[in-house]
Every structure is written in structure tokens, then in C-alpha cells.
mmCIF file of C-alpha atoms in Angstrom:
data_model
loop_
_atom_site.group_PDB
_atom_site.id
_atom_site.type_symbol
_atom_site.label_atom_id
_atom_site.label_comp_id
_atom_site.label_asym_id
_atom_site.label_seq_id
_atom_site.Cartn_x
_atom_site.Cartn_y
_atom_site.Cartn_z
ATOM 1 C CA MET U 889 -0.201 22.196 3.272
ATOM 2 C CA SER U 890 -3.235 20.623 0.530
ATOM 3 C CA GLU U 891 -6.544 19.654 2.315
ATOM 4 C CA VAL U 892 -9.427 18.136 1.738
ATOM 5 C CA THR U 893 -13.348 17.653 3.718
ATOM 6 C CA LEU U 894 -15.125 14.935 1.810
ATOM 7 C CA ARG U 895 -18.264 15.527 0.972
ATOM 8 C CA MET U 896 -20.895 14.016 2.693
ATOM 9 C CA VAL U 897 -24.539 12.751 1.325
ATOM 10 C CA ARG U 898 -27.365 10.884 3.365
ATOM 11 C CA GLY U 899 -29.632 8.130 1.631
ATOM 12 C CA LEU U 900 -30.266 6.972 -1.869
ATOM 13 C CA ALA U 901 -32.262 9.705 -3.327
ATOM 14 C CA GLU U 902 -29.279 12.399 -2.670
ATOM 15 C CA ALA U 903 -26.662 9.761 -3.079
ATOM 16 C CA ARG U 904 -27.429 8.834 -6.780
ATOM 17 C CA GLU U 905 -28.573 12.357 -8.250
ATOM 18 C CA THR U 906 -24.470 13.685 -6.796
ATOM 19 C CA LEU U 907 -21.917 11.086 -6.403
ATOM 20 C CA LEU U 908 -23.371 8.024 -7.309
ATOM 21 C CA SER U 909 -23.818 10.000 -10.792
ATOM 22 C CA ARG U 910 -22.634 9.080 -13.827
ATOM 23 C CA LYS U 911 -21.819 10.398 -16.991
ATOM 24 C CA PRO U 912 -21.219 9.220 -20.776
ATOM 25 C CA LEU U 913 -17.382 10.470 -21.673
ATOM 26 C CA ASP U 914 -18.350 13.026 -23.890
ATOM 27 C CA GLU U 915 -20.113 14.726 -20.980
ATOM 28 C CA LEU U 916 -17.006 14.031 -18.816
ATOM 29 C CA THR U 917 -15.587 17.634 -18.088
ATOM 30 C CA ALA U 918 -11.533 17.369 -18.080
ATOM 31 C CA PRO U 919 -9.916 19.342 -15.120
ATOM 32 C CA PRO U 920 -8.908 22.620 -14.969
ATOM 33 C CA SER U 921 -4.890 21.929 -14.681
ATOM 34 C CA LEU U 922 -5.695 19.533 -17.545
ATOM 35 C CA LEU U 923 -7.290 22.008 -20.151
ATOM 36 C CA ALA U 924 -4.030 24.458 -18.966
ATOM 37 C CA SER U 925 -1.417 21.919 -20.264
ATOM 38 C CA ILE U 926 -3.066 21.508 -23.334
ATOM 39 C CA GLU U 927 -2.812 25.171 -24.480
ATOM 40 C CA ALA U 928 0.364 25.212 -23.063
ATOM 41 C CA ILE U 929 1.237 22.655 -25.199
ATOM 42 C CA PHE U 930 -0.642 23.464 -28.697
ATOM 43 C CA GLY U 931 -0.608 27.281 -27.914
ATOM 44 C CA GLU U 932 -4.216 27.434 -28.198
ATOM 45 C CA PRO U 933 -7.302 25.806 -26.212
ATOM 46 C CA LEU U 934 -8.801 22.562 -26.832
ATOM 47 C CA THR U 935 -10.948 19.829 -26.100
ATOM 48 C CA PRO U 936 -8.921 16.809 -24.890
ATOM 49 C CA ASP U 937 -10.460 15.057 -27.746
ATOM 50 C CA GLN U 938 -9.702 17.917 -29.762
ATOM 51 C CA VAL U 939 -6.468 16.971 -28.822
ATOM 52 C CA VAL U 940 -6.276 13.075 -29.756
ATOM 53 C CA GLU U 941 -8.467 14.248 -32.893
ATOM 54 C CA ARG U 942 -6.072 16.035 -34.024
ATOM 55 C CA ILE U 943 -2.982 13.349 -33.194
ATOM 56 C CA LEU U 944 -4.641 10.181 -34.609
ATOM 57 C CA ALA U 945 -4.949 11.934 -37.291
ATOM 58 C CA ASP U 946 -1.097 12.817 -38.059
ATOM 59 C CA VAL U 947 -0.145 10.137 -37.125
ATOM 60 C CA ARG U 948 -2.393 7.760 -39.752
ATOM 61 C CA THR U 949 -0.914 10.272 -42.047
ATOM 62 C CA GLN U 950 2.502 10.514 -41.266
ATOM 63 C CA GLY U 951 3.728 7.342 -39.120
ATOM 64 C CA ASP U 952 7.053 7.503 -37.272
ATOM 65 C CA ASP U 953 7.547 11.312 -38.517
ATOM 66 C CA ALA U 954 4.462 12.215 -36.292
ATOM 67 C CA VAL U 955 5.184 9.967 -33.755
ATOM 68 C CA ARG U 956 8.920 11.911 -32.552
ATOM 69 C CA HIS U 957 6.809 14.837 -32.950
ATOM 70 C CA TYR U 958 4.405 14.571 -30.351
ATOM 71 C CA SER U 959 6.795 12.518 -27.894
ATOM 72 C CA ARG U 960 8.992 15.573 -28.230
ATOM 73 C CA ARG U 961 6.259 18.209 -27.968
ATOM 74 C CA ILE U 962 4.237 15.972 -24.571
ATOM 75 C CA ASP U 963 6.654 13.760 -23.425
ATOM 76 C CA GLY U 964 9.490 15.909 -23.739
ATOM 77 C CA ALA U 965 11.195 12.902 -25.679
ATOM 78 C CA GLU U 966 13.920 13.151 -28.277
ATOM 79 C CA LEU U 967 14.042 9.729 -30.028
ATOM 80 C CA ALA U 968 16.311 8.505 -32.078
ATOM 81 C CA ASP U 969 15.062 4.695 -31.946
ATOM 82 C CA LEU U 970 11.027 4.390 -30.543
ATOM 83 C CA ARG U 971 11.412 0.486 -30.652
ATOM 84 C CA VAL U 972 13.473 -0.062 -27.229
ATOM 85 C CA PRO U 973 17.008 -2.250 -27.342
ATOM 86 C CA ARG U 974 16.358 -5.686 -25.877
ATOM 87 C CA GLU U 975 19.469 -4.835 -23.956
ATOM 88 C CA ARG U 976 17.765 -1.981 -22.346
ATOM 89 C CA ILE U 977 15.444 -3.949 -21.507
ATOM 90 C CA GLU U 978 17.481 -6.651 -19.852
ATOM 91 C CA GLN U 979 19.354 -3.604 -17.892
ATOM 92 C CA ALA U 980 16.227 -2.758 -16.294
ATOM 93 C CA TRP U 981 15.635 -5.951 -14.933
ATOM 94 C CA ARG U 982 19.547 -7.063 -13.534
ATOM 95 C CA ASN U 983 18.886 -3.333 -12.492
ATOM 96 C CA THR U 984 15.484 -3.840 -10.060
ATOM 97 C CA ALA U 985 16.252 -5.118 -6.800
ATOM 98 C CA PRO U 986 15.578 -8.840 -6.298
ATOM 99 C CA ALA U 987 12.686 -8.033 -4.192
ATOM 100 C CA ILE U 988 10.719 -6.736 -6.573
ATOM 101 C CA ARG U 989 12.299 -8.994 -9.470
ATOM 102 C CA GLU U 990 11.178 -11.556 -6.969
ATOM 103 C CA ALA U 991 7.469 -10.122 -7.199
ATOM 104 C CA LEU U 992 7.486 -9.646 -10.523
ATOM 105 C CA GLN U 993 7.684 -13.620 -11.102
ATOM 106 C CA LEU U 994 5.345 -14.402 -8.353
ATOM 107 C CA SER U 995 3.136 -12.415 -9.818
ATOM 108 C CA VAL U 996 3.216 -13.445 -13.215
ATOM 109 C CA GLN U 997 3.031 -17.383 -12.301
ATOM 110 C CA ARG U 998 -0.087 -16.389 -10.442
ATOM 111 C CA ILE U 999 -1.902 -13.998 -13.202
ATOM 112 C CA ARG U 1000 -0.773 -17.494 -15.360
ATOM 113 C CA ALA U 1001 -2.592 -20.190 -13.022
ATOM 114 C CA PHE U 1002 -5.122 -18.115 -12.725
ATOM 115 C CA HIS U 1003 -6.129 -17.851 -16.752
ATOM 116 C CA GLU U 1004 -5.528 -21.294 -17.273
ATOM 117 C CA ARG U 1005 -8.642 -22.350 -15.416
ATOM 118 C CA GLN U 1006 -10.743 -20.074 -17.630
ATOM 119 C CA PRO U 1007 -9.489 -21.653 -21.286
ATOM 120 C CA ARG U 1008 -11.979 -21.287 -24.196
ATOM 121 C CA GLN U 1009 -12.151 -24.820 -26.298
ATOM 122 C CA SER U 1010 -13.333 -24.808 -29.569
ATOM 123 C CA TRP U 1011 -15.975 -27.261 -31.076
ATOM 124 C CA MET U 1012 -18.103 -29.219 -33.547
ATOM 125 C CA GLN U 1013 -21.166 -30.951 -33.662
ATOM 126 C CA TRP U 1014 -22.043 -32.935 -35.888
ATOM 127 C CA ASP U 1015 -25.622 -34.206 -36.807
ATOM 128 C CA GLY U 1016 -26.819 -37.579 -37.881
ATOM 129 C CA ASP U 1017 -26.996 -36.225 -41.953
ATOM 130 C CA GLY U 1018 -23.903 -35.584 -42.272
ATOM 131 C CA GLY U 1019 -24.085 -31.965 -41.723
ATOM 132 C CA GLY U 1020 -22.292 -29.961 -38.183
ATOM 133 C CA LEU U 1021 -22.102 -26.826 -36.805
ATOM 134 C CA GLY U 1022 -19.052 -25.304 -33.759
ATOM 135 C CA GLN U 1023 -17.413 -22.966 -33.192
ATOM 136 C CA MET U 1024 -13.674 -22.100 -33.822
ATOM 137 C CA VAL U 1025 -11.502 -20.515 -30.626
ATOM 138 C CA LEU U 1026 -7.848 -18.679 -32.139
ATOM 139 C CA PRO U 1027 -5.733 -16.355 -30.530
ATOM 140 C CA LEU U 1028 -4.714 -13.671 -32.040
ATOM 141 C CA GLU U 1029 -1.413 -13.118 -34.408
ATOM 142 C CA ARG U 1030 -0.444 -9.633 -32.410
ATOM 143 C CA VAL U 1031 -1.576 -8.066 -29.731
ATOM 144 C CA GLY U 1032 -0.366 -4.368 -28.758
ATOM 145 C CA ILE U 1033 -0.782 -3.426 -24.620
ATOM 146 C CA TYR U 1034 -0.712 -0.081 -23.803
ATOM 147 C CA ALA U 1035 1.297 0.273 -19.965
ATOM 148 C CA PRO U 1036 1.382 4.156 -18.077
ATOM 149 C CA ASN U 1037 3.830 6.093 -17.084
ATOM 150 C CA GLY U 1038 2.381 8.931 -16.167
ATOM 151 C CA ARG U 1039 2.196 10.171 -11.966
ATOM 152 C CA ALA U 1040 2.815 6.849 -11.579
ATOM 153 C CA PRO U 1041 4.075 3.828 -13.448
ATOM 154 C CA TYR U 1042 2.013 0.169 -12.023
ATOM 155 C CA PRO U 1043 3.770 -2.567 -13.294
ATOM 156 C CA SER U 1044 0.587 -4.435 -12.628
ATOM 157 C CA SER U 1045 -1.177 -3.478 -15.162
ATOM 158 C CA LEU U 1046 1.314 -4.436 -18.566
ATOM 159 C CA LEU U 1047 1.341 -8.089 -16.011
ATOM 160 C CA MET U 1048 -1.866 -8.906 -16.311
ATOM 161 C CA ALA U 1049 -2.735 -7.587 -20.240
ATOM 162 C CA ALA U 1050 0.422 -9.691 -21.344
ATOM 163 C CA VAL U 1051 0.735 -12.868 -19.422
ATOM 164 C CA PRO U 1052 -2.806 -13.599 -20.679
ATOM 165 C CA ALA U 1053 -2.123 -12.898 -23.912
ATOM 166 C CA ARG U 1054 0.900 -15.280 -23.427
ATOM 167 C CA VAL U 1055 -1.360 -17.574 -22.529
ATOM 168 C CA ALA U 1056 -4.146 -17.979 -25.371
ATOM 169 C CA GLY U 1057 -1.604 -18.358 -27.972
ATOM 170 C CA VAL U 1058 -1.568 -14.666 -28.552
ATOM 171 C CA GLU U 1059 1.912 -14.524 -31.290
ATOM 172 C CA GLN U 1060 3.288 -11.705 -30.645
ATOM 173 C CA VAL U 1061 2.755 -9.044 -27.516
ATOM 174 C CA VAL U 1062 4.435 -5.713 -27.668
ATOM 175 C CA VAL U 1063 4.306 -2.520 -24.987
ATOM 176 C CA ALA U 1064 3.800 0.597 -25.593
ATOM 177 C CA THR U 1065 4.964 2.904 -22.135
ATOM 178 C CA PRO U 1066 5.783 6.473 -22.856
ATOM 179 C CA PRO U 1067 9.069 8.168 -22.378
ATOM 180 C CA ARG U 1068 8.764 10.537 -19.648
ATOM 181 C CA GLY U 1069 11.477 13.996 -19.932
ATOM 182 C CA GLY U 1070 12.887 10.887 -22.238
ATOM 183 C CA GLU U 1071 13.633 8.258 -19.639
ATOM 184 C CA LEU U 1072 11.065 5.242 -19.821
ATOM 185 C CA ASN U 1073 10.033 3.732 -16.449
ATOM 186 C CA ASP U 1074 12.964 1.067 -15.475
ATOM 187 C CA ALA U 1075 9.737 -1.252 -13.358
ATOM 188 C CA LEU U 1076 8.158 -0.946 -16.771
ATOM 189 C CA LEU U 1077 11.176 -2.609 -18.627
ATOM 190 C CA ALA U 1078 11.565 -5.215 -15.981
ATOM 191 C CA ALA U 1079 7.661 -6.398 -16.151
ATOM 192 C CA ALA U 1080 7.657 -6.667 -19.459
ATOM 193 C CA TYR U 1081 10.916 -9.256 -19.284
ATOM 194 C CA ALA U 1082 9.412 -11.176 -16.596
ATOM 195 C CA ALA U 1083 6.233 -11.635 -19.122
ATOM 196 C CA ASP U 1084 8.369 -12.010 -22.304
ATOM 197 C CA VAL U 1085 6.934 -9.671 -24.152
ATOM 198 C CA ASP U 1086 8.213 -9.609 -27.703
ATOM 199 C CA GLU U 1087 9.033 -6.000 -28.109
ATOM 200 C CA VAL U 1088 8.821 -2.639 -26.306
ATOM 201 C CA TYR U 1089 8.260 0.622 -28.551
ATOM 202 C CA ALA U 1090 9.311 4.149 -26.470
ATOM 203 C CA ILE U 1091 5.457 5.573 -27.655
ATOM 204 C CA GLY U 1092 2.661 7.648 -25.041
ATOM 205 C CA GLY U 1093 -0.913 9.186 -25.598
ATOM 206 C CA ALA U 1094 -3.289 9.594 -28.422
ATOM 207 C CA GLN U 1095 0.039 8.737 -31.018
ATOM 208 C CA ALA U 1096 1.151 5.124 -29.496
ATOM 209 C CA ILE U 1097 -2.851 3.590 -29.588
ATOM 210 C CA GLY U 1098 -2.084 5.480 -33.526
ATOM 211 C CA ALA U 1099 0.694 4.781 -34.045
ATOM 212 C CA LEU U 1100 -0.535 0.512 -32.556
ATOM 213 C CA ALA U 1101 -4.029 1.212 -34.984
ATOM 214 C CA TYR U 1102 -2.017 2.061 -37.735
ATOM 215 C CA GLY U 1103 0.485 1.089 -37.923
ATOM 216 C CA THR U 1104 4.124 2.798 -38.789
ATOM 217 C CA ALA U 1105 6.883 2.321 -40.019
ATOM 218 C CA THR U 1106 8.318 1.326 -36.802
ATOM 219 C CA VAL U 1107 4.884 -0.577 -34.313
ATOM 220 C CA PRO U 1108 3.500 -2.294 -36.830
ATOM 221 C CA ARG U 1109 -0.014 -2.635 -36.557
ATOM 222 C CA VAL U 1110 -1.742 -5.076 -33.862
ATOM 223 C CA ASP U 1111 -4.657 -7.047 -34.280
ATOM 224 C CA LYS U 1112 -6.819 -5.369 -31.022
ATOM 225 C CA ILE U 1113 -5.075 -2.923 -27.983
ATOM 226 C CA LEU U 1114 -4.618 -3.591 -23.949
ATOM 227 C CA GLY U 1115 -4.888 -2.256 -21.327
ATOM 228 C CA PRO U 1116 -5.443 1.182 -18.959
ATOM 229 C CA GLY U 1117 -4.577 5.163 -19.846
ATOM 230 C CA GLY U 1118 -6.378 8.326 -19.076
ATOM 231 C CA ILE U 1119 -8.100 10.294 -20.814
ATOM 232 C CA PHE U 1120 -6.262 11.223 -23.782
ATOM 233 C CA VAL U 1121 -5.724 7.236 -24.632
ATOM 234 C CA VAL U 1122 -9.086 6.593 -23.917
ATOM 235 C CA LEU U 1123 -10.436 8.612 -26.638
ATOM 236 C CA ALA U 1124 -8.038 7.327 -28.190
ATOM 237 C CA LYS U 1125 -9.187 3.930 -28.818
ATOM 238 C CA ARG U 1126 -12.378 4.798 -28.834
ATOM 239 C CA ARG U 1127 -11.964 6.636 -32.128
ATOM 240 C CA VAL U 1128 -9.564 3.963 -33.587
ATOM 241 C CA TYR U 1129 -11.843 0.511 -32.574
ATOM 242 C CA GLY U 1130 -13.051 -0.902 -35.714
ATOM 243 C CA VAL U 1131 -9.630 -0.456 -37.416
ATOM 244 C CA VAL U 1132 -8.701 -2.571 -34.041
ATOM 245 C CA GLY U 1133 -10.041 -3.960 -31.699
ATOM 246 C CA ILE U 1134 -10.053 -2.752 -27.847
ATOM 247 C CA ASP U 1135 -10.200 -4.100 -24.543
ATOM 248 C CA ALA U 1136 -12.583 -1.053 -23.128
ATOM 249 C CA LEU U 1137 -13.481 2.355 -22.632
ATOM 250 C CA PRO U 1138 -12.578 2.271 -18.211
ATOM 251 C CA GLY U 1139 -12.631 5.841 -18.245
ATOM 252 C CA PRO U 1140 -10.930 7.229 -14.726
ATOM 253 C CA THR U 1141 -10.204 5.204 -12.759
ATOM 254 C CA GLU U 1142 -12.249 4.717 -10.276
ATOM 255 C CA THR U 1143 -13.318 2.279 -6.241
ATOM 256 C CA LEU U 1144 -15.897 1.824 -4.464
ATOM 257 C CA LEU U 1145 -15.813 1.040 -0.321
ATOM 258 C CA VAL U 1146 -19.131 -1.232 1.352
ATOM 259 C CA ALA U 1147 -17.822 -0.356 5.131
ATOM 260 C CA ASP U 1148 -19.845 -1.244 8.432
ATOM 261 C CA ASP U 1149 -18.754 -0.085 11.851
ATOM 262 C CA SER U 1150 -16.309 -3.138 12.119
ATOM 263 C CA ALA U 1151 -13.870 -1.723 9.188
ATOM 264 C CA ASN U 1152 -10.718 -0.339 9.898
ATOM 265 C CA PRO U 1153 -10.524 3.779 9.273
ATOM 266 C CA ALA U 1154 -7.240 3.689 8.592
ATOM 267 C CA TYR U 1155 -7.149 1.101 5.568
ATOM 268 C CA VAL U 1156 -10.863 2.764 4.808
ATOM 269 C CA ALA U 1157 -8.559 5.912 3.905
ATOM 270 C CA ALA U 1158 -5.826 4.666 2.921
ATOM 271 C CA ASP U 1159 -7.677 2.610 -0.331
ATOM 272 C CA MET U 1160 -9.794 6.009 -0.610
ATOM 273 C CA LEU U 1161 -6.429 8.119 -1.458
ATOM 274 C CA ALA U 1162 -4.697 5.138 -3.178
ATOM 275 C CA GLN U 1163 -7.285 5.481 -6.088
ATOM 276 C CA ALA U 1164 -7.272 9.239 -5.958
ATOM 277 C CA GLU U 1165 -3.388 9.655 -6.569
ATOM 278 C CA HIS U 1166 -3.983 8.271 -10.329
ATOM 279 C CA ASP U 1167 -5.474 10.620 -11.214
ATOM 280 C CA PRO U 1168 -7.521 14.457 -11.178
ATOM 281 C CA MET U 1169 -10.657 12.335 -12.610
ATOM 282 C CA ALA U 1170 -9.997 9.224 -10.271
ATOM 283 C CA SER U 1171 -13.142 8.271 -7.915
ATOM 284 C CA ALA U 1172 -12.479 7.035 -4.418
ATOM 285 C CA LEU U 1173 -15.945 6.609 -2.745
ATOM 286 C CA LEU U 1174 -17.114 5.318 0.330
ATOM 287 C CA ILE U 1175 -20.656 3.391 1.356
ATOM 288 C CA THR U 1176 -21.405 3.630 4.919
ATOM 289 C CA THR U 1177 -23.887 2.631 7.897
ATOM 290 C CA SER U 1178 -21.190 4.125 10.221
ATOM 291 C CA GLU U 1179 -21.188 8.045 11.304
ATOM 292 C CA ALA U 1180 -19.011 7.283 13.282
ATOM 293 C CA LEU U 1181 -16.709 4.781 10.219
ATOM 294 C CA ALA U 1182 -17.486 7.666 8.489
ATOM 295 C CA ALA U 1183 -15.982 10.541 10.775
ATOM 296 C CA ALA U 1184 -12.570 8.751 11.305
ATOM 297 C CA VAL U 1185 -12.530 8.395 8.131
ATOM 298 C CA GLN U 1186 -12.312 11.935 7.481
ATOM 299 C CA ILE U 1187 -9.884 12.349 9.890
ATOM 300 C CA GLU U 1188 -7.885 9.414 8.729
ATOM 301 C CA VAL U 1189 -8.213 11.309 5.352
ATOM 302 C CA SER U 1190 -6.509 14.520 6.624
ATOM 303 C CA ARG U 1191 -3.965 12.202 9.246
ATOM 304 C CA GLN U 1192 -2.818 10.388 5.772
ATOM 305 C CA LEU U 1193 -2.561 13.379 3.192
ATOM 306 C CA PRO U 1194 0.608 15.535 3.887
ATOM 307 C CA ARG U 1195 2.797 12.373 3.899
ATOM 308 C CA LEU U 1196 1.184 11.673 -0.244
ATOM 309 C CA GLU U 1197 4.118 12.616 -2.505
ATOM 310 C CA ARG U 1198 1.171 13.388 -5.002
ATOM 311 C CA ARG U 1199 -1.629 15.203 -2.213
ATOM 312 C CA ASP U 1200 -2.254 17.444 -4.748
ATOM 313 C CA ILE U 1201 -3.959 15.721 -7.220
ATOM 314 C CA ILE U 1202 -5.346 13.120 -4.344
ATOM 315 C CA VAL U 1203 -6.441 17.190 -2.985
ATOM 316 C CA GLU U 1204 -7.744 17.349 -6.383
ATOM 317 C CA SER U 1205 -9.241 13.990 -7.827
ATOM 318 C CA LEU U 1206 -11.252 14.163 -3.682
ATOM 319 C CA ALA U 1207 -12.730 17.984 -4.129
ATOM 320 C CA ALA U 1208 -14.316 16.710 -7.494
ATOM 321 C CA HIS U 1209 -15.256 12.729 -7.335
ATOM 322 C CA GLY U 1210 -15.025 11.640 -3.872
ATOM 323 C CA GLY U 1211 -16.610 11.206 -1.112
ATOM 324 C CA ILE U 1212 -18.974 9.201 1.784
ATOM 325 C CA VAL U 1213 -22.963 8.271 1.269
ATOM 326 C CA LEU U 1214 -24.521 7.423 4.557
ATOM 327 C CA VAL U 1215 -27.329 4.524 4.120
ATOM 328 C CA ASP U 1216 -29.770 3.178 7.076
ATOM 329 C CA ASP U 1217 -28.565 -0.336 6.037
ATOM 330 C CA LEU U 1218 -25.425 -2.913 4.172
ATOM 331 C CA ASP U 1219 -28.990 -3.852 1.735
ATOM 332 C CA THR U 1220 -29.416 -0.454 0.736
ATOM 333 C CA ALA U 1221 -25.613 0.050 0.230
ATOM 334 C CA LEU U 1222 -24.520 -3.181 -1.683
ATOM 335 C CA ALA U 1223 -27.369 -2.252 -4.154
ATOM 336 C CA LEU U 1224 -26.444 1.029 -4.780
ATOM 337 C CA ALA U 1225 -23.228 -1.282 -5.226
ATOM 338 C CA ASN U 1226 -24.731 -2.182 -7.784
ATOM 339 C CA GLU U 1227 -26.232 1.155 -9.927
ATOM 340 C CA TYR U 1228 -22.789 2.400 -9.620
ATOM 341 C CA ALA U 1229 -21.067 -0.849 -11.007
ATOM 342 C CA PRO U 1230 -17.746 0.317 -9.789
ATOM 343 C CA GLU U 1231 -14.484 -0.816 -11.579
ATOM 344 C CA HIS U 1232 -12.766 -2.026 -7.842
ATOM 345 C CA LEU U 1233 -15.464 -2.687 -5.349
ATOM 346 C CA CYS U 1234 -14.176 -3.734 -1.374
ATOM 347 C CA LEU U 1235 -16.787 -5.767 1.069
ATOM 348 C CA LEU U 1236 -15.069 -4.383 4.433
ATOM 349 C CA THR U 1237 -17.884 -5.561 7.050
ATOM 350 C CA ARG U 1238 -17.349 -7.635 9.507
ATOM 351 C CA ASP U 1239 -18.825 -11.041 7.440
ATOM 352 C CA PRO U 1240 -18.247 -9.896 4.228
ATOM 353 C CA TRP U 1241 -18.242 -12.782 2.340
ATOM 354 C CA GLN U 1242 -21.621 -13.165 3.718
ATOM 355 C CA HIS U 1243 -22.139 -9.701 1.393
ATOM 356 C CA VAL U 1244 -20.224 -11.301 -2.401
ATOM 357 C CA GLY U 1245 -23.397 -12.793 -3.649
ATOM 358 C CA GLN U 1246 -25.166 -9.657 -3.524
ATOM 359 C CA VAL U 1247 -22.634 -8.555 -6.308
ATOM 360 C CA ARG U 1248 -23.392 -8.602 -9.339
ATOM 361 C CA HIS U 1249 -21.876 -5.647 -11.081
ATOM 362 C CA ALA U 1250 -18.077 -4.979 -10.570
ATOM 363 C CA GLY U 1251 -14.670 -5.431 -12.000
ATOM 364 C CA GLY U 1252 -13.533 -6.329 -9.275
ATOM 365 C CA VAL U 1253 -14.052 -7.796 -6.001
ATOM 366 C CA PHE U 1254 -12.292 -7.613 -3.086
ATOM 367 C CA VAL U 1255 -13.797 -9.331 0.070
ATOM 368 C CA GLY U 1256 -12.191 -8.322 3.534
ATOM 369 C CA GLU U 1257 -9.735 -5.413 4.088
ATOM 370 C CA LEU U 1258 -6.004 -7.585 3.218
ATOM 371 C CA SER U 1259 -7.387 -8.024 0.152
ATOM 372 C CA SER U 1260 -5.938 -5.820 -2.761
#
């Protein structure tokens, strides 16, 4: 049975030097399992960046042929047509359980309502002499969304890129998602249907980013690439930036929880495990003022882990990038959280809203134990 013991450190200095230290993207260490997979596929030891460089160069010069080659080699997919027929997308929607369809539709409504509250408006200001200045805010013509279909698919990520694009008035929204073993994920296709995506392409990894950036006979070149992905997708987005716009270089996913002795250790452990299962390079960290909570979370992680399908990935992730930081007070905890600037910041304290104003640097803030 897989087991993991969370690393525990105390105080600011040790936390900064260990669990909360960051490396540039170039210095991230690929896990042994990933390097072994690369060598098995390519027949030689390559770094992730070398793999991406090779794939992008081939896609740029060989187009669809290179895309099919790498889809076969990496994803085990023999594809006659890279474009997913509309009938296949509609079939996925019909095959999706009614409760899931309702959840997707509700998500679309909520995401749309959120982003409709933040439009940018064009403006023009004239002076008395007939001169003036202003700003025109125009939607992009075409965007490409990458929707991962690796260890776990995330339809929500697709919705959170596609729906804002529609709100902004983007003319064409396309999605690229990998066919694992030749099979597309019905939940992702159903999300594409719910978000009114124009086209879906059965392409993954760096070859998908290359196709969207450079264009091929089948895949139209886009103005901007959106969406999360693993290390190959992130490195590919970095290399094509300038040829095409990108949303961000997020790196491996991460969550940081700030908690006191009022937090439920089962919820804290579940949050950490849910993040760690994404990827062996994911980070799941807890900063707490309570030694009792730290000990209870360790017990909960050990209790919940055996029931999870991706426990081997979780163990690898937590062993390399997870842990607990003990501090004297919540002000110190929040100061460390701001320094780390996590993608996801969870506030699990007695009065979490009291601390929201102290947050300066975080991608998303989740207030209270029932936020998600």
C-alpha cells in the first residue's frame, strides 16, 4: 500500500528555504517517472524542453502529418480526422447523465453571469480643439482552448475559458483535447457542447499547442491560446509566445491552505489530496498555527489515501512538493501565503472573512471550508 508522511517545518526562515521556495520554470526537476516515459517513447534520454522543441519544429514544418505522428506515438491514437465531428459532440452530450448535464448548464450560467459584470468598454475623450484620444476594446477573432485529458479530465477548466470568450464576443472558439488511447472524454465533449464551442480537435500536448499557434491544413491558426496543461503544454506555450498570444505560464498546479485549530482536518486533508492527484509535480501545502491540526491532518491523509485511485501520483506529489508549515500566528501565515502567491489559497479559520483583506497575492481565494 502506498504511504506518505508529510514534511513538517517550523517558522518563516525554514519555510522560505524549503517548502515555500520556488524555482524558475527552467529549473523545475522532472519526476523520474516522467523522464522514464520520455525515454520509452523517444528512445533516448531527453528533457521535457527538448521534447517540446522537437515536436513544435515538426508541427511547424509538417503540419497535420506531424500532429498525427505524435498523437500515435504519445497518445496511442490513430486518427483519420483531427477534427471531431459535430455528431460525436452531440452524442457525448446525450450520453452524459442528466445530473451532469444540469451541473454543466448551471456552471455555464454562473460563469457567464460573473464575467458579464467585468466588461471593458471602449472610450474616447475629446478636447476643445477637436483633438482627442481614446481606447478601442475589441474581441479577438479566434481563440484556442487546451482541455487536458490526462490522469483526470476537468470540464470546469474548459468552461472557464470558453464561456468568458463568448461573453467577450470572440468570433470563433475552438478546443484541442488529447485522445488517450484513441478515445476522447465524453465529459469534456459535453462541456464543449454546453459552452457552444465551434470546433473540437482530437490533439493533445505540445503538438496541440503547435497546431493552434502555427495552423495546419485542418486546424486554423488562433489569436490566443488559453487553458491549463502539464509541463509539455506549459513549455510549448512559452516557446510559441509572440507567434500567438497566451493566457499564462501557470506551471504545475498548487494549493495552499491557511488554517487554525478550528479547521476540520478531514477537509484539509481532502483538499490537499485533491490537488496532489493532478500531477506528480503539483504542490499541496498547509500553513497552520495548530500543532494538533497538523498531526490530525497527517492522520487523515493516511486514512483517506488508500481509497483514492491515483494514490501513486499523490504519494509522488506530496513526497516531493507537499508539506506543513507551523507558525506562531495567522498574520505570519498570511504573510507567507502572500510571498508564495499560490494558484489556489484556502482560508480555513474561525473567521475567514476577517482575513480576506490581508490577501494580496493569490490566483483564487476560497473562503471557508465549504468553498470550492
